[in-house]
């Protein structure tokens, strides 16, 4: 049923209210006084949602464990706890049914042949090795010997030029922060860095929320069930060596009393500071950052209504992606009722509202129990495709849509190969061969083996790629997470086109379609000044390494596409 249009006589009234509310937030953020020439603002103080009375500050849920293990290193804690663990039953095998009649040239992924069984929750690639991670299962890689966990997050948190690791574990086991030394050996610095934490990790992200150049860490626990109490904690990186729990200082507990399903960061109002999007049981909550000179004075303010996101009945996994490569990312949300896509005219005003365009894109269909919304370029044509993975034990389900050159989508039968016999918890893009053509590590829910899916030969035929590796310099006060890449490429017909995307990982695999060369690559760094660095005439099918503050770029050829070895490692490494 079509929605009823807004009566014309209400349009100017609603417009005036929206502009007035936008100005109120803008004024508060920048300490401006409201002018007398806008009297209606003074008569409508309720435009913004009323602030909820915050509950009294309560001790952390893991305070008893922290008191118990004070003075012990994480290595000592793990050795003690692992000695009392009992081995669980062997995991069952996951299968991926064949889909009849699928167009072979659609994006499609198939199970890797002869790959070793992966009884793991998460995966990452380190020096050509595929690292599987599971609670109680050691990660036996030279220099990196520790118990695995739910999440492996690589990042150069101390800005010394190499990757360090955060390992997030389940309830009862502490997390680990592993710093890599100049000799390539890792040391556990969790306790010394102030990150001793026993809260189960459902989601974790590195983010430089205050743009001081040091990566901070946000953790979410208790998000698996809708009614379970959730805990959102932000650990502020003080100097690349020490972290402090800034959750209470930033008043994050006052934002909502609802269970939080997931979170994401995105600079919505264009002030270069990331804003916080929360996915709740009853909808979305968009919280604008209110910057301050000192981190303890930083605040986040609910601006959901201003941006037109207050009418979503329920929310699940979210994602930000520039679907048409115009520099204006869309907001996507997977709900129990289907996928919602929101677009906004960011050039009109920093507070222009989001408009839902899901119906126009013809993205229909429901995935019961969505666990992840995946925005990845499945066919390496330069445009982000859309997948929703999840399902229930009674109805395993995943769906995928092919982005046909912008804001035109076509559903892919069999969810591009992501449809599995078991519900999937998440899919993570990996490149174990170093070819630049991404594979996927898919992790089912429950005690089920994980699997690796490789792109079909037709999917990547004649496609160019680039692997962009951004590194932080010790002498420049900025990091790389949240950097924006703008590429201008030229194809075989000498046609110029542009791509725009944000960097959320130490390395980004970028599909370039049939491009023959990269005419220019501009990196907008995530510092307070929005510093830009531009490079000209770069080759395709290369690994491109860029360091903050440097005008030099290093390129090296990618490995040719081949088959995974039995242990999932790069045979050429």
Coordinates of C-alpha atoms in Angstrom, one line a residue:
X1 CA 0.0 0.0 0.0
X2 CA 1.4 3.4 -1.0
X3 CA 2.0 5.9 1.8
X4 CA -0.3 8.9 2.0
X5 CA 1.3 12.1 0.9
X6 CA 2.0 14.8 3.5
X7 CA -0.7 17.6 3.2
X8 CA 0.8 20.6 1.5
X9 CA -0.2 23.1 4.2
X10 CA 2.0 21.1 6.6
X11 CA 5.2 21.1 4.4
X12 CA 6.4 24.6 5.4
X13 CA 5.6 24.0 9.1
X14 CA 7.5 20.7 9.1
X15 CA 10.4 22.3 7.2
X16 CA 10.6 25.2 9.7
X17 CA 10.6 22.8 12.7
X18 CA 13.3 20.7 11.1
X19 CA 15.5 23.7 10.4
X20 CA 14.9 25.1 13.8
X21 CA 15.8 21.8 15.5
X22 CA 18.9 21.6 13.4
X23 CA 20.0 25.0 14.4
X24 CA 19.5 24.3 18.0
X25 CA 21.9 21.3 17.9
X26 CA 24.4 23.3 15.8
X27 CA 24.2 26.1 18.3
X28 CA 24.8 23.9 21.3
X29 CA 27.7 22.1 19.6
X30 CA 29.5 25.4 18.9
X31 CA 28.4 27.4 21.9
X32 CA 26.3 29.9 19.9
X33 CA 23.4 32.0 21.3
X34 CA 20.1 31.7 19.6
X35 CA 19.2 34.9 17.8
X36 CA 16.1 36.9 18.8
X37 CA 14.9 36.9 15.2
X38 CA 13.8 33.2 15.5
X39 CA 11.2 33.5 18.3
X40 CA 9.4 30.2 17.5
X41 CA 12.4 28.2 18.7
X42 CA 11.9 29.6 22.2
X43 CA 8.3 28.5 22.2
X44 CA 9.1 24.9 21.1
X45 CA 11.7 23.5 23.5
X46 CA 10.4 20.0 22.9
X47 CA 11.6 19.6 19.3
X48 CA 14.5 17.4 20.6
X49 CA 13.5 14.2 22.4
X50 CA 13.5 14.7 26.2
X51 CA 16.5 13.5 28.0
X52 CA 16.0 10.3 30.0
X53 CA 17.0 10.4 33.6
X54 CA 20.2 8.4 33.8
X55 CA 20.4 5.6 36.3
X56 CA 22.9 5.9 39.1
X57 CA 26.4 4.8 38.0
X58 CA 26.8 1.1 38.7
X59 CA 30.0 -0.9 39.0
X60 CA 31.0 -2.8 35.8
X61 CA 29.5 -6.2 35.4
X62 CA 32.9 -7.9 35.6
X63 CA 34.1 -6.1 38.7
X64 CA 34.3 -9.3 40.7
X65 CA 36.5 -11.0 38.2
X66 CA 38.7 -7.9 38.0
X67 CA 39.1 -7.8 41.8
X68 CA 39.9 -11.5 41.8
X69 CA 42.6 -11.4 39.2
X70 CA 44.2 -8.0 40.1
X71 CA 48.0 -8.4 39.9
X72 CA 48.0 -11.3 37.5
X73 CA 48.8 -11.1 33.8
X74 CA 46.3 -12.3 31.2
X75 CA 48.7 -15.1 30.3
X76 CA 48.6 -16.4 33.9
X77 CA 44.8 -16.0 34.0
X78 CA 44.3 -18.0 30.8
X79 CA 46.6 -20.8 31.9
X80 CA 44.6 -21.2 35.1
X81 CA 41.2 -21.0 33.5
X82 CA 42.1 -23.3 30.6
X83 CA 43.3 -26.0 33.0
X84 CA 39.7 -26.3 34.2
X85 CA 38.1 -26.3 30.8
X86 CA 36.5 -29.4 29.4
X87 CA 36.7 -30.3 25.7
X88 CA 33.3 -29.9 24.0
X89 CA 31.7 -32.2 21.4
X90 CA 33.2 -32.1 17.9
X91 CA 31.6 -29.6 15.6
X92 CA 29.3 -30.6 12.8
X93 CA 30.0 -29.8 9.2
X94 CA 28.4 -27.0 7.3
X95 CA 27.3 -27.4 3.7
X96 CA 26.3 -25.0 0.9
X97 CA 23.6 -26.3 -1.4
X98 CA 24.0 -25.9 -5.2
X99 CA 21.6 -23.5 -6.8
X100 CA 20.2 -24.6 -10.2
X101 CA 19.8 -22.2 -13.1
X102 CA 22.0 -19.4 -11.7
X103 CA 23.6 -17.1 -14.3
X104 CA 27.4 -18.0 -14.1
X105 CA 28.3 -14.4 -14.6
X106 CA 26.5 -13.2 -11.5
X107 CA 28.7 -12.7 -8.3
X108 CA 29.1 -16.2 -6.9
X109 CA 31.2 -17.9 -4.3
X110 CA 32.0 -21.6 -3.9
X111 CA 33.5 -23.6 -1.1
X112 CA 37.3 -23.8 -1.2
X113 CA 38.4 -27.3 -2.2
X114 CA 40.5 -29.4 0.2
X115 CA 40.6 -26.7 2.8
X116 CA 41.3 -27.8 6.3
X117 CA 38.3 -28.0 8.7
X118 CA 38.0 -24.7 10.6
X119 CA 36.3 -25.0 13.9
X120 CA 36.6 -21.3 14.6
X121 CA 34.6 -18.2 15.4
X122 CA 36.7 -15.6 13.5
X123 CA 39.6 -15.5 11.2
X124 CA 42.4 -13.2 10.0
X125 CA 45.4 -13.4 7.8
X126 CA 48.9 -12.7 9.1
X127 CA 52.1 -13.1 7.1
X128 CA 50.3 -15.4 4.7
X129 CA 48.9 -17.6 7.4
X130 CA 45.2 -18.1 8.0
X131 CA 44.5 -17.7 11.7
X132 CA 41.5 -19.5 13.1
X133 CA 40.3 -18.4 16.5
X134 CA 38.1 -20.1 19.1
X135 CA 37.9 -19.9 22.8
X136 CA 40.2 -22.4 24.3
X137 CA 42.1 -23.1 21.0
X138 CA 45.6 -21.7 20.8
X139 CA 46.7 -19.7 17.9
X140 CA 50.0 -21.4 17.0
X141 CA 51.7 -18.9 14.7
X142 CA 55.3 -17.8 15.2
X143 CA 55.4 -14.9 17.6
X144 CA 51.7 -15.0 18.2
X145 CA 51.0 -17.7 20.8
X146 CA 47.8 -17.1 22.8
X147 CA 44.4 -18.5 23.3
X148 CA 41.9 -17.5 20.6
X149 CA 38.7 -15.7 21.1
X150 CA 35.5 -14.5 19.4
X151 CA 37.2 -11.6 17.6
X152 CA 40.6 -10.8 16.2
X153 CA 41.1 -7.1 15.6
X154 CA 44.4 -6.0 14.0
X155 CA 45.5 -2.4 14.4
X156 CA 48.6 -0.4 15.0
X157 CA 47.3 1.0 18.3
X158 CA 50.8 2.3 19.4
X159 CA 51.6 3.9 16.0
X160 CA 55.0 2.2 15.7
X161 CA 54.5 1.0 12.1
X162 CA 53.4 -2.6 12.6
X163 CA 50.1 -4.4 13.4
X164 CA 49.1 -5.3 16.9
X165 CA 46.2 -7.5 17.9
X166 CA 43.2 -7.3 20.2
X167 CA 41.6 -10.7 21.0
X168 CA 38.1 -10.6 22.3
X169 CA 36.8 -13.6 24.2
X170 CA 33.6 -15.0 25.6
X171 CA 32.3 -14.7 29.2
X172 CA 34.6 -15.8 31.9
X173 CA 37.8 -15.3 29.8
X174 CA 39.8 -12.1 29.7
X175 CA 40.5 -10.2 26.5
X176 CA 44.1 -9.7 25.3
X177 CA 46.0 -6.8 23.8
X178 CA 49.1 -8.1 22.0
X179 CA 51.8 -5.6 21.0
X180 CA 54.2 -6.5 18.3
X181 CA 57.8 -5.7 18.9
X182 CA 60.5 -4.7 16.4
X183 CA 61.6 -8.4 16.4
X184 CA 58.2 -9.5 15.3
X185 CA 57.4 -11.2 18.6
X186 CA 54.2 -10.3 20.4
X187 CA 53.9 -9.5 24.1
X188 CA 50.7 -9.4 26.1
X189 CA 50.3 -5.9 27.5
X190 CA 46.6 -6.1 28.5
X191 CA 47.0 -5.4 32.2
X192 CA 49.7 -2.8 31.8
X193 CA 47.6 -1.0 29.2
X194 CA 44.5 -0.9 31.5
X195 CA 42.4 -3.2 29.3
X196 CA 41.8 -6.1 31.7
X197 CA 38.1 -6.9 30.9
X198 CA 36.0 -10.1 31.3
X199 CA 32.8 -8.9 29.6
X200 CA 31.9 -11.2 26.7
X201 CA 32.6 -9.6 23.3
X202 CA 29.8 -9.5 20.8
X203 CA 31.2 -6.6 18.8
X204 CA 34.4 -4.7 19.0
X205 CA 35.9 -1.8 16.9
X206 CA 38.9 0.4 16.8
X207 CA 37.9 4.0 16.4
X208 CA 39.7 7.3 17.0
X209 CA 36.6 9.0 18.4
X210 CA 38.4 12.3 19.4
X211 CA 40.7 12.5 16.4
X212 CA 43.9 12.8 18.6
X213 CA 45.8 10.3 16.4
X214 CA 45.5 7.3 18.9
X215 CA 43.1 4.5 18.3
X216 CA 40.4 3.9 21.0
X217 CA 38.5 0.7 21.5
X218 CA 34.7 0.2 21.8
X219 CA 33.3 -3.1 23.1
X220 CA 29.7 -4.3 23.1
X221 CA 28.5 -7.3 25.2
X222 CA 25.1 -8.8 25.9
X223 CA 23.7 -8.1 22.4
X224 CA 22.9 -11.7 21.4
X225 CA 19.4 -11.7 22.8
X226 CA 17.0 -8.8 22.6
X227 CA 16.1 -8.8 26.3
X228 CA 19.5 -9.4 27.8
X229 CA 21.2 -6.4 29.4
X230 CA 23.8 -5.0 27.1
X231 CA 27.0 -3.1 28.0
X232 CA 28.7 -0.6 25.7
X233 CA 32.1 0.5 26.8
X234 CA 34.6 2.9 25.2
X235 CA 38.3 2.7 26.2
X236 CA 40.2 5.9 25.5
X237 CA 43.7 5.5 24.3
X238 CA 45.7 8.1 26.2
X239 CA 49.1 7.9 24.6
X240 CA 49.5 4.7 22.6
X241 CA 50.4 2.9 25.8
X242 CA 47.6 3.3 28.3
X243 CA 43.8 3.0 28.0
X244 CA 41.2 4.3 30.4
X245 CA 37.5 3.3 30.6
X246 CA 35.8 6.5 29.5
X247 CA 32.3 5.1 29.4
X248 CA 31.0 7.0 32.5
X249 CA 32.9 10.2 31.6
X250 CA 31.3 10.3 28.2
X251 CA 27.9 9.4 29.7
X252 CA 27.3 6.6 27.2
X253 CA 25.1 4.9 29.8
X254 CA 22.7 7.8 29.6
X255 CA 22.0 7.4 25.9
X256 CA 19.5 4.6 26.2
X257 CA 18.1 2.0 28.6
X258 CA 17.2 -0.4 25.7
X259 CA 19.3 -3.4 24.8
X260 CA 21.8 -2.5 22.1
X261 CA 22.1 -4.9 19.2
X262 CA 25.0 -3.3 17.4
X263 CA 26.8 0.0 16.9
X264 CA 28.6 1.8 14.1
X265 CA 30.6 5.0 13.6
X266 CA 30.1 7.6 10.9
X267 CA 30.6 11.3 10.5
X268 CA 27.1 12.3 9.8
X269 CA 27.2 16.1 10.2
X270 CA 30.5 16.6 8.4
X271 CA 32.5 18.1 11.3
X272 CA 35.2 15.4 10.9
X273 CA 34.4 13.8 14.3
X274 CA 32.7 10.3 14.1
X275 CA 29.1 10.1 15.4
X276 CA 27.6 7.0 17.0
X277 CA 24.7 5.0 15.5
X278 CA 23.1 2.5 17.9
X279 CA 20.8 -0.4 16.7
X280 CA 18.2 -1.0 19.3
X281 CA 15.4 -3.4 19.8
X282 CA 12.9 -0.7 19.0
X283 CA 14.7 1.1 16.2
X284 CA 17.8 3.2 15.5
X285 CA 19.4 5.9 17.6
X286 CA 21.8 8.4 16.0
X287 CA 24.0 10.2 18.6
X288 CA 26.0 13.2 17.4
X289 CA 29.4 13.8 18.9
X290 CA 29.7 17.1 20.8
X291 CA 33.5 17.7 20.7
X292 CA 35.5 19.3 23.5
X293 CA 39.1 20.1 24.1
X294 CA 39.3 17.4 26.8
X295 CA 38.0 13.9 26.3
X296 CA 36.3 13.9 29.6
X297 CA 34.1 16.8 28.5
X298 CA 33.1 15.0 25.2
X299 CA 29.4 14.1 24.9
X300 CA 27.0 12.4 22.5
X301 CA 23.5 13.8 21.9
X302 CA 20.4 12.0 20.5
X303 CA 19.6 13.5 17.1
X304 CA 17.5 10.6 15.8
X305 CA 14.4 12.7 15.2
X306 CA 16.3 15.5 13.4
X307 CA 17.7 13.1 10.8
X308 CA 14.3 11.3 10.2
X309 CA 15.3 8.0 11.7
X310 CA 12.8 7.8 14.6
X311 CA 10.0 5.8 12.9
X312 CA 11.8 2.4 12.4
X313 CA 9.9 -0.2 14.4
X314 CA 12.9 -2.4 15.0
X315 CA 16.6 -2.5 14.0
X316 CA 19.3 -5.1 13.4
X317 CA 22.7 -5.0 11.8
X318 CA 23.6 -1.7 10.2
X319 CA 26.1 -0.5 7.6
X320 CA 27.3 2.6 5.8
X321 CA 28.2 2.3 2.1
X322 CA 28.5 4.6 -0.9
X323 CA 26.3 2.6 -3.2
X324 CA 26.6 4.9 -6.2
X325 CA 30.2 6.1 -5.6
X326 CA 29.2 9.8 -5.4
X327 CA 30.8 10.6 -2.1
X328 CA 27.6 10.5 -0.2
X329 CA 27.2 7.2 1.8
X330 CA 23.9 5.5 2.3
X331 CA 22.7 4.1 5.6
X332 CA 21.4 0.5 5.5
X333 CA 19.7 -1.5 8.2
X334 CA 18.7 -5.2 8.3
X335 CA 15.4 -5.6 10.2
X336 CA 13.1 -8.5 10.9
X337 CA 10.9 -7.0 8.2
X338 CA 13.5 -6.6 5.5
X339 CA 16.3 -4.3 4.5
X340 CA 15.9 -0.6 4.9
X341 CA 18.1 1.8 2.8
X342 CA 18.3 5.5 3.7
X343 CA 19.7 8.3 1.5
X344 CA 20.2 11.9 2.3
X345 CA 21.3 15.1 0.5
X346 CA 24.4 15.8 2.5
X347 CA 25.2 18.9 0.4
X348 CA 22.0 20.6 1.4
X349 CA 22.8 21.0 5.1
X350 CA 24.6 19.1 7.8
X351 CA 21.3 18.3 9.3
X352 CA 19.4 17.2 6.2
X353 CA 17.2 14.2 7.0
X354 CA 17.5 10.7 5.7
X355 CA 14.8 9.4 3.2
X356 CA 14.0 5.7 2.9
X357 CA 14.6 4.5 -0.7
X358 CA 14.2 0.7 -0.1
X359 CA 11.1 0.4 -2.2
X360 CA 12.6 2.3 -5.2
X361 CA 15.7 0.0 -5.1
X362 CA 13.4 -3.1 -5.2
X363 CA 15.3 -4.7 -2.4
X364 CA 12.7 -7.0 -0.9
X365 CA 12.7 -10.2 1.0
X366 CA 13.2 -11.1 4.7
X367 CA 16.0 -12.9 6.4
X368 CA 14.8 -14.2 9.8
X369 CA 17.2 -13.4 12.6
X370 CA 19.6 -11.2 10.6
X371 CA 23.1 -11.3 12.2
X372 CA 25.1 -9.2 9.7
X373 CA 24.6 -6.8 6.9
X374 CA 27.5 -7.2 4.5
X375 CA 28.5 -4.4 2.1
X376 CA 31.2 -5.8 -0.1
X377 CA 32.0 -5.6 -3.8
X378 CA 31.3 -9.3 -4.7
X379 CA 32.2 -9.1 -8.4
X380 CA 35.0 -6.5 -8.3
X381 CA 33.3 -4.0 -10.5
X382 CA 33.8 -1.1 -8.1
X383 CA 30.2 -1.0 -6.7
X384 CA 29.2 -2.3 -3.3
X385 CA 26.9 -5.3 -3.4
X386 CA 24.5 -6.1 -0.5
X387 CA 24.2 -9.3 1.5
X388 CA 22.2 -10.1 4.7
X389 CA 23.3 -13.3 6.5
X390 CA 21.6 -14.9 9.5
X391 CA 18.7 -17.3 9.9
X392 CA 17.3 -19.5 12.6
X393 CA 17.9 -23.3 13.3
X394 CA 14.5 -23.9 11.6
X395 CA 15.1 -21.6 8.7
X396 CA 18.7 -21.0 7.7
X397 CA 18.7 -18.1 5.4
X398 CA 20.9 -15.5 3.6
X399 CA 20.1 -13.2 0.7
X400 CA 22.3 -11.1 -1.6
X401 CA 21.7 -8.4 -4.1
X402 CA 24.0 -7.4 -7.0
X403 CA 24.6 -3.6 -7.4
X404 CA 24.2 -3.1 -11.1
X405 CA 26.3 0.1 -11.5
X406 CA 24.8 2.3 -8.8
X407 CA 21.4 2.4 -7.3
X408 CA 20.0 -0.5 -9.3
X409 CA 19.9 -3.9 -7.6
X410 CA 19.2 -7.5 -8.7
X411 CA 18.8 -10.4 -6.3
X412 CA 21.3 -13.2 -6.7
X413 CA 19.9 -16.7 -6.5
X414 CA 21.4 -18.8 -3.7
X415 CA 22.6 -15.6 -2.0
X416 CA 25.8 -15.6 -4.1
X417 CA 26.8 -18.9 -2.5
X418 CA 26.4 -17.6 1.1
X419 CA 23.3 -19.7 1.7
X420 CA 24.3 -22.4 4.1
X421 CA 22.8 -25.5 5.8
X422 CA 23.2 -23.7 9.2
X423 CA 22.4 -20.1 10.3
X424 CA 25.4 -17.9 9.8
X425 CA 26.7 -15.6 12.5
X426 CA 29.0 -13.5 10.3
X427 CA 31.1 -13.5 7.1
X428 CA 34.5 -11.9 7.0
X429 CA 36.4 -10.9 3.9
X430 CA 39.9 -12.4 3.7
X431 CA 42.7 -12.6 1.1
X432 CA 44.8 -15.6 2.1
X433 CA 46.5 -15.9 -1.4
X434 CA 47.4 -12.2 -1.6
X435 CA 45.7 -11.9 -5.0
X436 CA 43.5 -9.0 -4.2
X437 CA 40.4 -11.1 -5.1
X438 CA 38.6 -11.5 -1.8
X439 CA 37.4 -14.8 -0.3
X440 CA 35.0 -15.1 2.6
X441 CA 35.3 -16.8 5.9
X442 CA 31.8 -17.7 7.0
X443 CA 31.1 -18.7 10.7
X444 CA 27.9 -20.5 11.5
X445 CA 26.0 -20.1 14.8
X446 CA 26.3 -23.0 17.3
X447 CA 28.9 -25.8 17.3
X448 CA 29.3 -25.9 13.5
X449 CA 32.5 -25.8 11.5
X450 CA 33.4 -22.6 9.7
X451 CA 34.3 -22.6 6.0
X452 CA 36.1 -20.6 3.3
X453 CA 34.3 -19.5 0.1
X454 CA 36.3 -18.5 -2.9
X455 CA 35.1 -16.4 -5.9
X456 CA 34.1 -18.3 -9.0
X457 CA 36.3 -17.9 -12.0
X458 CA 33.5 -16.0 -13.9
X459 CA 33.1 -13.5 -11.0
X460 CA 36.7 -12.3 -11.2
X461 CA 37.4 -12.8 -14.9
X462 CA 39.3 -9.9 -16.4
X463 CA 38.7 -7.7 -13.3
X464 CA 41.3 -5.4 -12.0
X465 CA 41.9 -4.8 -8.3
X466 CA 44.0 -2.8 -5.9
X467 CA 45.0 -3.5 -2.3
X468 CA 45.4 -0.3 -0.4
X469 CA 47.5 -0.6 2.8
X470 CA 47.5 2.5 5.0
X471 CA 50.1 2.9 7.8
X472 CA 50.3 5.4 10.6
X473 CA 53.6 7.2 11.1
X474 CA 55.1 7.7 14.6
X475 CA 55.7 11.4 13.7
X476 CA 52.2 12.3 12.5
X477 CA 49.3 12.5 15.0
X478 CA 46.7 10.7 13.0
X479 CA 45.7 7.1 12.4
X480 CA 44.2 5.4 9.3
X481 CA 40.8 4.0 10.5
X482 CA 38.2 6.2 9.0
X483 CA 40.3 7.5 6.1
X484 CA 38.4 8.2 2.9
X485 CA 39.8 7.1 -0.5
X486 CA 38.8 8.7 -3.8
X487 CA 40.0 7.0 -6.9
X488 CA 39.8 8.1 -10.5
X489 CA 40.3 5.2 -12.9
X490 CA 40.4 4.7 -16.7
X491 CA 39.2 1.6 -18.4
X492 CA 40.0 0.0 -21.8
X493 CA 37.8 2.4 -23.6
X494 CA 39.6 5.3 -22.0
X495 CA 36.5 6.2 -20.0
X496 CA 37.1 7.9 -16.7
X497 CA 35.1 6.9 -13.6
X498 CA 35.5 7.5 -9.9
X499 CA 35.2 5.4 -6.7
X500 CA 34.7 6.6 -3.1
X501 CA 35.0 4.5 0.0
X502 CA 36.0 4.6 3.6
X503 CA 38.8 2.6 5.2
X504 CA 37.8 0.5 8.2
X505 CA 40.6 -2.1 8.1
X506 CA 44.4 -2.0 7.9
X507 CA 44.1 -3.1 4.3
X508 CA 41.3 -2.5 1.8
X509 CA 40.6 -4.6 -1.3
X510 CA 39.1 -2.5 -4.0
X511 CA 37.6 -3.8 -7.2
X512 CA 38.4 -1.6 -10.2
X513 CA 36.2 -3.3 -12.8
X514 CA 38.1 -3.3 -16.2
X515 CA 40.4 -0.4 -15.2
X516 CA 43.8 -0.3 -16.9
X517 CA 45.2 2.4 -14.7
X518 CA 44.6 4.5 -11.6
X519 CA 44.7 8.1 -12.8
X520 CA 44.7 9.5 -9.2
X521 CA 44.3 8.3 -5.6
X522 CA 43.4 10.9 -3.0
X523 CA 43.5 9.9 0.7
X524 CA 41.6 12.1 3.1
X525 CA 43.1 11.4 6.5
X526 CA 40.9 11.2 9.6
X527 CA 42.5 14.1 11.5
X528 CA 40.8 17.3 12.6
X529 CA 42.1 19.2 9.6
X530 CA 41.0 16.7 7.0
X531 CA 44.5 16.5 5.5
X532 CA 44.6 15.2 2.0
X533 CA 47.4 13.4 0.0
X534 CA 47.1 12.8 -3.7
X535 CA 49.1 10.3 -5.8
X536 CA 49.1 10.2 -9.6
X537 CA 49.4 7.4 -12.2
X538 CA 49.3 4.2 -10.1
X539 CA 49.2 0.7 -11.6
X540 CA 46.4 -1.7 -11.1
X541 CA 46.7 -5.2 -9.6
X542 CA 49.2 -4.0 -7.1
X543 CA 49.5 -3.7 -3.4
X544 CA 49.8 0.1 -2.7
X545 CA 51.3 1.1 0.6
X546 CA 50.9 4.6 1.9
X547 CA 52.1 6.1 5.2
X548 CA 50.6 9.2 6.9
X549 CA 52.6 12.3 6.3
X550 CA 54.5 10.9 3.4
X551 CA 54.4 12.0 -0.2
X552 CA 55.9 8.6 -1.3
X553 CA 54.0 5.5 -2.2
X554 CA 55.2 1.9 -2.5
X555 CA 53.7 -0.6 -4.9
X556 CA 54.3 -4.3 -5.3
X557 CA 52.6 -6.9 -7.6
X558 CA 49.8 -9.1 -6.2
X559 CA 50.0 -12.9 -6.3
X560 CA 48.2 -14.6 -9.2
X561 CA 44.9 -16.2 -8.4
X562 CA 45.4 -19.8 -7.4
X563 CA 44.0 -22.4 -5.1
X564 CA 44.3 -22.4 -1.3
X565 CA 46.7 -24.9 0.2
X566 CA 45.3 -27.5 2.6
X567 CA 45.9 -25.3 5.7
X568 CA 44.5 -22.2 4.0
X569 CA 47.9 -20.5 3.8
X570 CA 49.5 -18.7 0.8
X571 CA 51.6 -21.4 -1.0
X572 CA 54.0 -18.7 -2.2
X573 CA 54.7 -17.2 1.3

